CSV table of C-alpha atoms in Angstrom, one decimal:
chain,number,residue,atom,x,y,z
A,182,MET,CA,-20.7,77.9,-26.0
A,183,GLN,CA,-16.8,77.2,-25.4
A,184,ARG,CA,-15.3,73.8,-25.4
A,185,ASP,CA,-14.1,72.5,-22.3
A,186,MET,CA,-11.5,70.1,-22.5
A,187,ASP,CA,-11.6,69.4,-18.7
A,188,LEU,CA,-15.5,68.5,-18.7
A,189,ILE,CA,-14.7,66.3,-21.8
A,190,ARG,CA,-12.2,64.5,-20.0
A,191,GLN,CA,-14.6,63.9,-17.3
A,192,LEU,CA,-17.3,62.8,-19.4
A,193,MET,CA,-14.9,60.2,-21.3
A,194,ILE,CA,-14.0,58.7,-17.9
A,195,ASP,CA,-17.6,58.6,-16.5
A,196,ILE,CA,-18.3,56.7,-20.0
A,197,SER,CA,-15.7,54.3,-20.0
A,198,ASP,CA,-16.3,53.5,-16.2
A,199,GLU,CA,-20.2,53.3,-17.0
A,200,ASN,CA,-20.8,56.4,-14.5
A,201,LEU,CA,-22.7,58.6,-16.6
A,202,ASP,CA,-26.1,59.6,-15.7
A,203,TRP,CA,-27.8,60.0,-19.0
A,204,ASP,CA,-31.1,61.1,-17.7
A,205,SER,CA,-29.6,64.2,-15.7
A,206,LEU,CA,-27.3,65.7,-18.4
A,207,ASN,CA,-27.4,69.5,-18.7
A,208,PRO,CA,-27.0,71.2,-22.1
A,209,LYS,CA,-23.3,72.1,-21.7
A,210,GLU,CA,-22.6,68.3,-21.2
A,211,MET,CA,-24.9,67.4,-24.1
A,212,TYR,CA,-23.2,69.9,-26.3
A,213,HIS,CA,-19.8,68.2,-25.1
A,214,LEU,CA,-21.2,65.0,-25.9
A,215,GLU,CA,-22.1,65.9,-29.4
A,216,MET,CA,-18.6,66.9,-30.1
A,217,LEU,CA,-17.4,63.3,-28.8
A,218,VAL,CA,-19.9,61.9,-31.1
A,219,GLN,CA,-18.5,64.0,-34.0
A,220,LYS,CA,-15.1,62.8,-33.2
A,221,ASN,CA,-16.0,59.2,-33.5
A,222,TYR,CA,-14.9,58.7,-29.8
A,223,LEU,CA,-18.5,57.8,-28.6
A,224,THR,CA,-20.8,55.5,-30.6
A,225,GLY,CA,-24.3,54.0,-30.2
A,226,VAL,CA,-26.0,57.8,-29.4
A,227,GLU,CA,-27.3,60.9,-31.4
A,228,VAL,CA,-27.1,63.8,-29.4
A,229,PHE,CA,-29.0,67.1,-29.7
A,230,PRO,CA,-29.2,70.4,-27.6
A,231,GLU,CA,-32.0,69.2,-25.6
A,232,TYR,CA,-32.0,65.5,-26.0
A,233,TYR,CA,-30.3,62.0,-27.0
A,234,ARG,CA,-31.3,59.2,-28.7
A,235,LYS,CA,-30.0,55.6,-28.2
A,236,LEU,CA,-28.9,53.8,-31.2
A,237,GLY,CA,-27.7,50.9,-29.4
A,238,PRO,CA,-25.5,50.1,-26.6
A,239,ILE,CA,-23.6,53.6,-25.8
A,240,ARG,CA,-20.0,53.0,-25.7
A,241,LEU,CA,-16.6,54.5,-26.4
A,242,THR,CA,-15.0,53.5,-29.6
A,243,PHE,CA,-11.3,52.2,-30.0
A,244,ASP,CA,-10.3,55.6,-30.3
A,245,GLY,CA,-12.4,56.9,-27.4
A,246,HIS,CA,-11.0,54.3,-25.0
A,247,GLU,CA,-7.4,55.0,-26.5
A,248,PHE,CA,-8.1,58.8,-25.5
A,249,ALA,CA,-10.0,58.3,-22.1
A,250,GLU,CA,-6.8,56.1,-20.8
A,251,THR,CA,-4.2,58.8,-22.2
A,252,ILE,CA,-6.2,61.6,-20.1
A,253,ARG,CA,-7.6,59.5,-17.2
A,254,PRO,CA,-4.5,59.9,-14.7
A,255,LYS,CA,-4.5,63.4,-13.1
A,256,GLN,CA,-1.2,63.5,-13.1
A,257,THR,CA,-0.7,63.1,-16.7
A,258,TRP,CA,-3.6,65.5,-17.6
A,259,GLN,CA,-2.0,68.0,-15.6
A,260,LYS,CA,1.2,67.6,-17.1
A,261,ILE,CA,-0.1,67.8,-20.5
A,262,LYS,CA,-2.0,71.0,-20.2
A,263,THR,CA,1.0,72.6,-18.6
A,264,HIS,CA,3.2,71.4,-21.2
A,265,LEU,CA,0.8,72.6,-24.0
A,266,SER,CA,0.5,75.9,-22.3
A,267,GLU,CA,4.0,76.4,-21.9
A,268,LYS,CA,4.7,75.9,-25.8
A,269,GLY,CA,2.0,78.3,-26.2
A,270,VAL,CA,-0.3,75.5,-27.9
A,271,GLY,CA,-4.0,75.4,-27.8
A,272,LEU,CA,-5.6,72.5,-26.0
A,273,THR,CA,-7.3,70.4,-28.6
A,274,VAL,CA,-7.9,66.8,-29.1
A,275,ASP,CA,-5.2,66.7,-31.8
A,276,THR,CA,-2.4,68.6,-29.4
A,277,ILE,CA,-3.4,66.4,-26.7
A,278,VAL,CA,-2.8,63.1,-28.4
A,279,LYS,CA,0.5,64.5,-30.1
A,280,ALA,CA,1.8,65.9,-26.7
A,281,ALA,CA,0.8,62.9,-24.6
A,282,PRO,CA,3.8,60.5,-25.8
A,283,SER,CA,6.5,62.8,-24.8
A,284,VAL,CA,4.7,64.0,-21.3
A,285,ILE,CA,4.1,60.3,-20.5
A,286,ALA,CA,7.4,59.2,-21.5
A,287,ALA,CA,9.2,62.0,-19.2
A,288,LEU,CA,6.5,60.5,-16.4
A,289,ILE,CA,8.0,57.1,-16.8
A,290,LYS,CA,11.8,58.0,-16.5
């Protein structure tokens, strides 16, 4: 399965806003949630291909909140994706985190 950073963005925002319907997740969403757990952006849950198990309150970690807030604004998200594409750089969590400060600085000016 291919990683979908737009889906990751939406999941992060939905979790942050407490709007994720955990009981109606499809396998693709479960796969991406599992990656968020692996990246330590999500805590309180174990995610498996067909189901999840709550371990406590499901919430974003501090780094998860930081990442979610960086990519939350649609304009910022689109600019980050465009910037990385123009530079010929893949869209990964690490490249997004590294590109975000310069993209945000340009938006603020």
